[in-house]
Short mmCIF file of C-alpha atoms and ligand atoms in Angstrom, two decimals:
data_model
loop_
_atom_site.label_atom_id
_atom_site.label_comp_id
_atom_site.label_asym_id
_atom_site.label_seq_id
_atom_site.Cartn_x
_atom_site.Cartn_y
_atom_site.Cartn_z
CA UNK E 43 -15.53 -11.90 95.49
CA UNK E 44 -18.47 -12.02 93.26
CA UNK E 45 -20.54 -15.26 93.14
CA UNK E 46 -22.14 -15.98 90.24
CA UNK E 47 -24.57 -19.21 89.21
CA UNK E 48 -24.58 -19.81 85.81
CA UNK E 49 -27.50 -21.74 84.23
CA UNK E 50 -28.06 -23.09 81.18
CA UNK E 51 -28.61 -26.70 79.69
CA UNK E 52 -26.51 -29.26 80.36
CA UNK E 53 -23.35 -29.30 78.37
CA UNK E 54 -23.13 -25.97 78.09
CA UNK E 55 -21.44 -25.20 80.87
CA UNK E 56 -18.31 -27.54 79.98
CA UNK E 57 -18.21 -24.71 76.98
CA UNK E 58 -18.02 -21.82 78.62
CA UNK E 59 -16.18 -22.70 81.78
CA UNK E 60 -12.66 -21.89 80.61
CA UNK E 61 -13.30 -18.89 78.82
CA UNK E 62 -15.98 -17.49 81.57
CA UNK E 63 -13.30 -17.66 83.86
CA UNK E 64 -10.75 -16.25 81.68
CA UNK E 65 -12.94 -13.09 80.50
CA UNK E 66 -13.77 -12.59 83.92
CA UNK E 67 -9.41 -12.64 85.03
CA UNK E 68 -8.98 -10.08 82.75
CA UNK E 69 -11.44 -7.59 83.72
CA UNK E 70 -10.00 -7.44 86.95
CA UNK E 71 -13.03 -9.71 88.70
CA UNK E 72 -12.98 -12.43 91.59
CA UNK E 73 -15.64 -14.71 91.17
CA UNK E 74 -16.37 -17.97 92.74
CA UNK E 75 -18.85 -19.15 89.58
CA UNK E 76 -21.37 -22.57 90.40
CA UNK E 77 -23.63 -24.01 88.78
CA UNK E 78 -25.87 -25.31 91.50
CA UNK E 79 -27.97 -22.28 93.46
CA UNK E 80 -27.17 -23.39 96.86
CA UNK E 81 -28.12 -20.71 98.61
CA UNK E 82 -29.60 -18.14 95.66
CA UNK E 83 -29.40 -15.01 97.88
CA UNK E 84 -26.17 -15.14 98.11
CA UNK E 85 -25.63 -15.23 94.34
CA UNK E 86 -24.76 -11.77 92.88
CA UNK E 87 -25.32 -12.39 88.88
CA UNK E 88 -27.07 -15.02 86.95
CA UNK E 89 -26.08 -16.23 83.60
CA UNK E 90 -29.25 -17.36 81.89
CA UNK E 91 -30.26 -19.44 78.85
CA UNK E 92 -33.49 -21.41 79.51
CA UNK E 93 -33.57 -24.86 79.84
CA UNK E 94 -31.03 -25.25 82.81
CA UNK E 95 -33.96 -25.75 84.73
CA UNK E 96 -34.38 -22.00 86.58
CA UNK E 97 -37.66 -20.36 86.39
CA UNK E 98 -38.34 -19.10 89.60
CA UNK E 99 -36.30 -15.56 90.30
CA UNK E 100 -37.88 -14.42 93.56
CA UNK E 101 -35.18 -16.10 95.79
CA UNK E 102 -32.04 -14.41 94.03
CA UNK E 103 -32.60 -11.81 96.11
CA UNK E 104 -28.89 -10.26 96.12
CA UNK E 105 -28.67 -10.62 92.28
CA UNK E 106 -27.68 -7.11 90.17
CA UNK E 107 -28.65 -8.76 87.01
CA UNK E 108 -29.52 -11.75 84.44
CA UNK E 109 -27.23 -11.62 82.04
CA UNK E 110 -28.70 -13.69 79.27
CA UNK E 111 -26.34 -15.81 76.85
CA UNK E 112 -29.14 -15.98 74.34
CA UNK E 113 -30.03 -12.38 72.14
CA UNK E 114 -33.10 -13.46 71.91
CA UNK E 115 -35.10 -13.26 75.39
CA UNK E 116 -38.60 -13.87 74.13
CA UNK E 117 -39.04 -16.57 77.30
CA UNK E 118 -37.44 -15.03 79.78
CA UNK E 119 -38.40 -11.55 79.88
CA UNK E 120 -42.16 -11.72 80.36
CA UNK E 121 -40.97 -14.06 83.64
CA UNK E 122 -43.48 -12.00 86.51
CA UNK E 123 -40.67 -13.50 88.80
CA UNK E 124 -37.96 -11.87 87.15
CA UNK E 125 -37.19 -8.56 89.11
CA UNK E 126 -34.05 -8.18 88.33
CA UNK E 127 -31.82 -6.32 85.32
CA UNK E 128 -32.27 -8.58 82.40
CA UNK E 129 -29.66 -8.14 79.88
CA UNK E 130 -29.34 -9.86 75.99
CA UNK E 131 -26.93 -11.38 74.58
CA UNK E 132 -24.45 -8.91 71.60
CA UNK E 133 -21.80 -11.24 70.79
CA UNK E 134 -19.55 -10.72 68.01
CA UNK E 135 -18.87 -13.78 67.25
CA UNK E 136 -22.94 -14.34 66.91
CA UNK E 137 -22.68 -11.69 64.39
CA UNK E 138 -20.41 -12.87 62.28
CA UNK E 139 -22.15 -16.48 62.30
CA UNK E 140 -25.55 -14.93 61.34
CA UNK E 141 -24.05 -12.64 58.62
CA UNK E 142 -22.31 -15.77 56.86
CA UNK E 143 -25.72 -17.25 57.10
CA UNK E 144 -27.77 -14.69 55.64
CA UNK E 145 -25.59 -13.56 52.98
CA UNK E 146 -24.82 -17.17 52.03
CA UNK E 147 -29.17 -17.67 51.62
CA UNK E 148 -29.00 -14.13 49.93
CA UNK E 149 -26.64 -14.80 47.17
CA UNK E 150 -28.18 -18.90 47.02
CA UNK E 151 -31.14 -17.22 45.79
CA UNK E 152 -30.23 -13.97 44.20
CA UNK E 153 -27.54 -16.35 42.11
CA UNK E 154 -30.24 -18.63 41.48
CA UNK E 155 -27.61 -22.01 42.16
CA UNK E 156 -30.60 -23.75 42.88
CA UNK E 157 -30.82 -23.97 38.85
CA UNK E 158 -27.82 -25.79 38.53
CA UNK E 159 -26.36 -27.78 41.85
CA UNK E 160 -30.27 -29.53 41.66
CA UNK E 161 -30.44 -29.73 38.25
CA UNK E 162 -30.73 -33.97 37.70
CA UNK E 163 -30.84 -33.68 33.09
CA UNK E 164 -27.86 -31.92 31.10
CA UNK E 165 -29.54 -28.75 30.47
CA UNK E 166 -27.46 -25.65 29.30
CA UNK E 167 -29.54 -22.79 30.58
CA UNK E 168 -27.38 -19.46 30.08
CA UNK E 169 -29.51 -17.30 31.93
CA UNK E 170 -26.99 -14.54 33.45
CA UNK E 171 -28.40 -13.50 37.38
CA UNK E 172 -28.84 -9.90 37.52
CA UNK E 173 -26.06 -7.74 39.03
CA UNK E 174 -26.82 -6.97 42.98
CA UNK E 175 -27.00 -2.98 42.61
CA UNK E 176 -30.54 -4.34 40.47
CA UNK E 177 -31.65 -6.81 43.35
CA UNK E 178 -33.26 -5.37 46.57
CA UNK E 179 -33.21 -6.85 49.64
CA UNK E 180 -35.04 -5.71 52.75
CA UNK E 181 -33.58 -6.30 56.19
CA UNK E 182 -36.81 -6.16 58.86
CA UNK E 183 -34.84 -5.56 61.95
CA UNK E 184 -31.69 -2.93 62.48
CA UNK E 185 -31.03 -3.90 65.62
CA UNK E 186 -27.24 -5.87 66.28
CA UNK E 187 -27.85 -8.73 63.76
CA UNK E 188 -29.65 -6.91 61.59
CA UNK E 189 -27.64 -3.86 60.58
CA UNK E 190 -24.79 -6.54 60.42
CA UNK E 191 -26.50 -7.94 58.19
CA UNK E 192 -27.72 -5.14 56.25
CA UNK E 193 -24.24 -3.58 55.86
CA UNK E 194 -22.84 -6.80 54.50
CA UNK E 195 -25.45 -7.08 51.79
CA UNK E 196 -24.79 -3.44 50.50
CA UNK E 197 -21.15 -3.94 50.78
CA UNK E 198 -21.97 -6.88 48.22
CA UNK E 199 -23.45 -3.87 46.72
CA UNK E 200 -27.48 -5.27 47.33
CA UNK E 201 -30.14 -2.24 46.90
CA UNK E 202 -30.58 -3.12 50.85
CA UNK E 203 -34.02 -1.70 52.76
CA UNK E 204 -33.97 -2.13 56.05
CA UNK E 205 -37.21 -1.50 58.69
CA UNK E 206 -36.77 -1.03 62.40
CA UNK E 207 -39.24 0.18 65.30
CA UNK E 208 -37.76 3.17 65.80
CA UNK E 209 -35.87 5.62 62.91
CA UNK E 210 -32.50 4.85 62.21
CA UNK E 211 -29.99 5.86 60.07
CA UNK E 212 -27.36 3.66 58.72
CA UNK E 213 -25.47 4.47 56.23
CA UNK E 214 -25.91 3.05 52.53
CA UNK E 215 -29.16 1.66 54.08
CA UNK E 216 -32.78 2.75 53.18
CA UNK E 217 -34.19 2.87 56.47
CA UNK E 218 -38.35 3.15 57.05
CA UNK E 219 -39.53 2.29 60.17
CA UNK E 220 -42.95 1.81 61.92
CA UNK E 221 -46.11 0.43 61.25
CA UNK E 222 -46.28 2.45 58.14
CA UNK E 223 -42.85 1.77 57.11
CA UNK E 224 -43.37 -1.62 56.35
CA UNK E 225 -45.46 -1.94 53.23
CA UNK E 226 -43.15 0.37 50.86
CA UNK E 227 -40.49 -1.84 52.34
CA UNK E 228 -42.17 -5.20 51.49
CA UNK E 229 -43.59 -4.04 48.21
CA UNK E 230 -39.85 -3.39 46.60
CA UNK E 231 -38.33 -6.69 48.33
CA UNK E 232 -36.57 -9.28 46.23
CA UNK E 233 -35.47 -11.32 49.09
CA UNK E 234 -36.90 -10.30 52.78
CA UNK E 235 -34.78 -11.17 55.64
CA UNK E 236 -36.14 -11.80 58.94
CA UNK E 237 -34.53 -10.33 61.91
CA UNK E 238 -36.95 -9.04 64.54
CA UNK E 239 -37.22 -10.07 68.28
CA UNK E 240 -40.60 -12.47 68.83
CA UNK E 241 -42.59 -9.78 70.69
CA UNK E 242 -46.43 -9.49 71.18
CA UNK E 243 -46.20 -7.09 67.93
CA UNK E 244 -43.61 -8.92 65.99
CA UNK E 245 -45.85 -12.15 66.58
CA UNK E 246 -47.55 -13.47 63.26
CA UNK E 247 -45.69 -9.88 61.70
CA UNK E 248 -45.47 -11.81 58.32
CA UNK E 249 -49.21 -12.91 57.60
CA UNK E 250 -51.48 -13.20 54.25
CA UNK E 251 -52.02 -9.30 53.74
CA UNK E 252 -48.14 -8.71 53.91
CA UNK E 253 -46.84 -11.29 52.29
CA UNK E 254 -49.67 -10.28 49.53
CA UNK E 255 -47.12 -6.73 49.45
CA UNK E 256 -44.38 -8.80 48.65
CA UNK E 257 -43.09 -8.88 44.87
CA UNK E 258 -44.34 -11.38 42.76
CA UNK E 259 -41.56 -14.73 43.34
CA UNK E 260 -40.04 -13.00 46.41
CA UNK E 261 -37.90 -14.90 48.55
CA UNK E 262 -38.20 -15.19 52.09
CA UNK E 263 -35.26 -16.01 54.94
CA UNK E 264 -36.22 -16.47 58.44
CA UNK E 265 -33.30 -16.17 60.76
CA UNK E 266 -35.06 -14.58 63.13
CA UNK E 267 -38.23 -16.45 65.36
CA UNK E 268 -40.80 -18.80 64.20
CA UNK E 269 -43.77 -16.89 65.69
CA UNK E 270 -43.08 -14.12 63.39
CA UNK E 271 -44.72 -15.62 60.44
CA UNK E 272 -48.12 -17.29 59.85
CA UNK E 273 -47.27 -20.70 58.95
CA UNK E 274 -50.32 -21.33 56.94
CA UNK E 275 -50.05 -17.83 55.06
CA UNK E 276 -46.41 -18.86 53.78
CA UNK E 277 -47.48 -22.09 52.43
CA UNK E 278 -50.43 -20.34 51.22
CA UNK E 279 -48.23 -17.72 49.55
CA UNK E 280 -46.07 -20.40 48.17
CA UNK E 281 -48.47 -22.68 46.14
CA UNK E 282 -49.70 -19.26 44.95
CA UNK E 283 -46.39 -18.17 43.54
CA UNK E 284 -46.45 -14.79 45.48
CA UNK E 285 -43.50 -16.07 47.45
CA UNK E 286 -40.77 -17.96 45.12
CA UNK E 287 -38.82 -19.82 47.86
CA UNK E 288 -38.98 -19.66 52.12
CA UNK E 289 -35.79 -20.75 53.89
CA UNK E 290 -36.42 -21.20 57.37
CA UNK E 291 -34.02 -21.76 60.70
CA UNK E 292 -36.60 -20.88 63.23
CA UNK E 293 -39.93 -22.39 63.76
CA UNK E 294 -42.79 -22.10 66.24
CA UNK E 295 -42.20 -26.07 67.30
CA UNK E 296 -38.32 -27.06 67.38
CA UNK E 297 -37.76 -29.59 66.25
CA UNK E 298 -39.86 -29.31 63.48
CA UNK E 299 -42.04 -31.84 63.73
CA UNK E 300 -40.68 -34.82 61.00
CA UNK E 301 -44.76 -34.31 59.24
CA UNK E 302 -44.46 -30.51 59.44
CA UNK E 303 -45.65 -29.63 55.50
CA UNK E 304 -42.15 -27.25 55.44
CA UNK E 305 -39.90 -30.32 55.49
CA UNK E 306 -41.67 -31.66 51.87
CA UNK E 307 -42.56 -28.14 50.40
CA UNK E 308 -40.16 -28.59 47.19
CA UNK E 309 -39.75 -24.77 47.01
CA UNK E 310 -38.86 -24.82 51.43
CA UNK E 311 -35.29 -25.01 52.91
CA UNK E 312 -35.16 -26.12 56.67
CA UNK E 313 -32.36 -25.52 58.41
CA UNK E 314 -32.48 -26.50 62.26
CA UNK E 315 -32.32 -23.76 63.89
CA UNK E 316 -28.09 -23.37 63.09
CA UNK E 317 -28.34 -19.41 61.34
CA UNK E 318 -26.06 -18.63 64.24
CA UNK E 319 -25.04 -19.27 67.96
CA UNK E 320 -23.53 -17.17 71.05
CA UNK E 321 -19.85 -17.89 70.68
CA UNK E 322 -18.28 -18.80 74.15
CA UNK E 323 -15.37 -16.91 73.59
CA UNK E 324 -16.47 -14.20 72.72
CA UNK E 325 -19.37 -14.05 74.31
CA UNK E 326 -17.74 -14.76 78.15
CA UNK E 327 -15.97 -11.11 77.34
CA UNK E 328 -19.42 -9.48 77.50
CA UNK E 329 -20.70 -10.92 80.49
CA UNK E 330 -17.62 -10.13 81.95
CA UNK E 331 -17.83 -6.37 80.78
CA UNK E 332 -21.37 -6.67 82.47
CA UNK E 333 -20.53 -7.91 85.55
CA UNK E 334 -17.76 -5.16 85.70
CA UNK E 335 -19.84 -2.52 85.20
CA UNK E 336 -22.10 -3.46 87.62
CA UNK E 337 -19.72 -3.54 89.88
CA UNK E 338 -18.14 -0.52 89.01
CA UNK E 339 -21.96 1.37 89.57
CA UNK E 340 -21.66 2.13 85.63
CA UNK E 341 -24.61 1.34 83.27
CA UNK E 342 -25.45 -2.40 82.15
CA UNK E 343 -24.93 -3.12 78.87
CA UNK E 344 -27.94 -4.40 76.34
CA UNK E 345 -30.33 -4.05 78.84
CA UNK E 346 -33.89 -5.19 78.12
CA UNK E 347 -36.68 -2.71 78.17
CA UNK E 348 -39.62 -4.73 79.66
CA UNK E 349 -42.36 -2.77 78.32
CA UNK E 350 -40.86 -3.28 74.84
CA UNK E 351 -40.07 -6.86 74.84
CA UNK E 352 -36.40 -6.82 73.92
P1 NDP I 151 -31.95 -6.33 68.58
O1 NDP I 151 -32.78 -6.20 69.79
O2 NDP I 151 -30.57 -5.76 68.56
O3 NDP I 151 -32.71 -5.71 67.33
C1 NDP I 151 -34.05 -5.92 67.11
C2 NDP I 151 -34.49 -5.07 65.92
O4 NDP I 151 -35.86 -5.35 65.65
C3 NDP I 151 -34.37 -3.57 66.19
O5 NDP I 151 -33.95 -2.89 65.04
C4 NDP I 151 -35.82 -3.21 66.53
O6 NDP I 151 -36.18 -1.87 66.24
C5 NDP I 151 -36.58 -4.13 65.60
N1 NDP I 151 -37.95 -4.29 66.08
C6 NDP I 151 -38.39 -4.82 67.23
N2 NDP I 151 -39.73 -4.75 67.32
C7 NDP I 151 -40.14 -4.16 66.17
C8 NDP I 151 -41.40 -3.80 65.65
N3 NDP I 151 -42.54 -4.01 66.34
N4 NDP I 151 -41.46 -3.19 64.44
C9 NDP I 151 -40.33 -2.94 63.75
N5 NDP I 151 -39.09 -3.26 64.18
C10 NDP I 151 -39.00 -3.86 65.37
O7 NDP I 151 -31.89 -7.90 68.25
P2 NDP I 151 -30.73 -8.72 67.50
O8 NDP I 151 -30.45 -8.06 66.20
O9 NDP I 151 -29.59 -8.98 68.41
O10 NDP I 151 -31.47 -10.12 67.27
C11 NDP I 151 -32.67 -10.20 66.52
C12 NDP I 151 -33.30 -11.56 66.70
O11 NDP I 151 -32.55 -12.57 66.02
C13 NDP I 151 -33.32 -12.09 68.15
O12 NDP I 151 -34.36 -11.50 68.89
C14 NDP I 151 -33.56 -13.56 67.93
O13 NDP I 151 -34.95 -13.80 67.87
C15 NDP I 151 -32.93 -13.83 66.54
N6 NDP I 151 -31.76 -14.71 66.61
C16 NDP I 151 -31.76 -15.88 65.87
C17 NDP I 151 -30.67 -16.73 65.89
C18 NDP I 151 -30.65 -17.95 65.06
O14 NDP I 151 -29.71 -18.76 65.13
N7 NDP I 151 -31.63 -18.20 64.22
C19 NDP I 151 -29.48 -16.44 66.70
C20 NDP I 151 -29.59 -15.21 67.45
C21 NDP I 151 -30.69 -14.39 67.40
P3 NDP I 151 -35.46 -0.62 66.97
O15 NDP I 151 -34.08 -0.54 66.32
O16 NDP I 151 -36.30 0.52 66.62
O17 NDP I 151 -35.40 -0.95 68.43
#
């Protein structure tokens, strides 16, 4: 019998209790699963999202990992009390959520609806929007979201860029990577999408000098963290024209503040922080696979490297 606490804000748990248990029946796993510590070294797994009020790790002392339900772990995993395996969130249901999202904001802008679902005269403007082999979109991030994402767009047949840490290779993808990846990236980008990790690099990755790479009218989405961009720089880059549009579903303050200058910027779209969520169903399969593994002696799955940040 496996105990497991699972922690997360309130609500959540009425979410995931039926398929938790469920996922965790079919991969062949007792568990007694509470939400209360009680006593936390006798707890053998953690499922984390922050604000279920846990912050202190030290006394799980029995626990084989933190399995987060989040895929991002920006405030979790520099946690000098967390010892333990730390491992992300992939959910396929998360996916598909942020893939709708993006390639809904893609095709919003590359369409150019804006022109006529705002539009408040008659006006017959025939302008036809290019084709979307002649529009090129760059994808910063490869990782599960992002390569999602990126394969959708070229299967919409997008020119489709993408930029990761590390090479990688996916096909029907021009992939740079590194540092010096980046600015042929930016400087061919139609639309940018936004799909990094916040990590000490990542942080303020989007700031005056490489938004000043960007094509002139480029269109920004940012599905990813807040911290990645400089606020200031955007707006900036806005009023100057450089950038054509920013829509935004991440934001270094959430809520965004109600006098925030994004929710009045006429060429800003908020949306609260909705791009995509962890799916309980799906998502209760992979922390079941986890906690199988682990107890099987076999590898973790999307385990966090430390040093890296995600
Ligand atoms: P992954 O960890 O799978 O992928 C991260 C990608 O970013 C990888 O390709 C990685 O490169 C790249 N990367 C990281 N650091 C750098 C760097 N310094 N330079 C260049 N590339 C870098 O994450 P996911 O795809 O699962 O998620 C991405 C982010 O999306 C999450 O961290 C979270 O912040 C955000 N998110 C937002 C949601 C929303 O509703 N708005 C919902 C869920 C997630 P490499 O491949 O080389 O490792």
């Amino acid at each position: 019998m496996v105990r497991i606490l699972f922690s997360a804000p309130p609500g959540l748990w009425a979410e995931y209790r039926a398929p938790l248990t469920r996922a965790l029946d079919e991969a062949g796993i007792k568990a007694e699963i509470v939400t209360g510590t009680g006593d936390p070294a006798a707890i053998d797994y953690v499922v984390f999202a922050p604000g279920g009020g846990l912050s202190d790790f030290t006394p799980f002392t029995g626990a084989k990992a933190v399995l987060s339900l989040w895929a991002g772990v920006e405030t979790v995993v520099g946690n000098p009390t967390l010892t333990q395996p730390l491992c992300r969130m992939v959910d396929a249901g998360l996916e598909e959520g942020m893939v709708e999202w993006v390639t809904g904001h893609v095709l919003r802008h590359h369409l150019g609806f804006d022109r006529d679902i705002c539009a408040t005269e008659p006006h017959w403007d025939q302008r036809v929007p290019p084709l979307a082999r002649d529009r090129t979109v760059a994808v910063l991030g490869l990782g599960a979201l992002g390569r999602a994402c990126a394969e959708a767009l070229a299967a919409l047949r997008f020119r489709v860029l993408g930029w990761s840490r590390n090479p990688r290779a996916v096909p029907g993808i021009d992939c740079h990577h590194g540092a010096e990846g980046l600015r042929p990236v930016l400087e061919q980008a139609g639309i940018v999408v936004l799909l990094l990790p916040r990590t000490p690099e990542t942080e303020g990755l989007i700031d005056a000098e490489r938004l000043s790479w960007l094509p002139e009218g480029a269109v920004l989405l940012n599905p990813g963290r807040g911290a990645l961009i400089d606020e200031a720089a955007v707006l900036a880059a806005l009023d100057a024209g450089r950038l054509g549009h920013a829509t935004l579903d991440v934001f270094r303050t959430e809520p965004l503040p109600p006098d925030h200058p994004f929710w009045r910027h006429p060429r800003v779209t908020v949306t609260p922080h909705v791009a995509s969520e962890t799916r309980p169903a799906s998502a209760a399969r992979v922390i079941a696979e986890n906690v199988r593994r682990a107890e099987a002696g076999e590898p973790l799955l999307f385990r966090v490297d430390r040093a890296r940040g995600y």
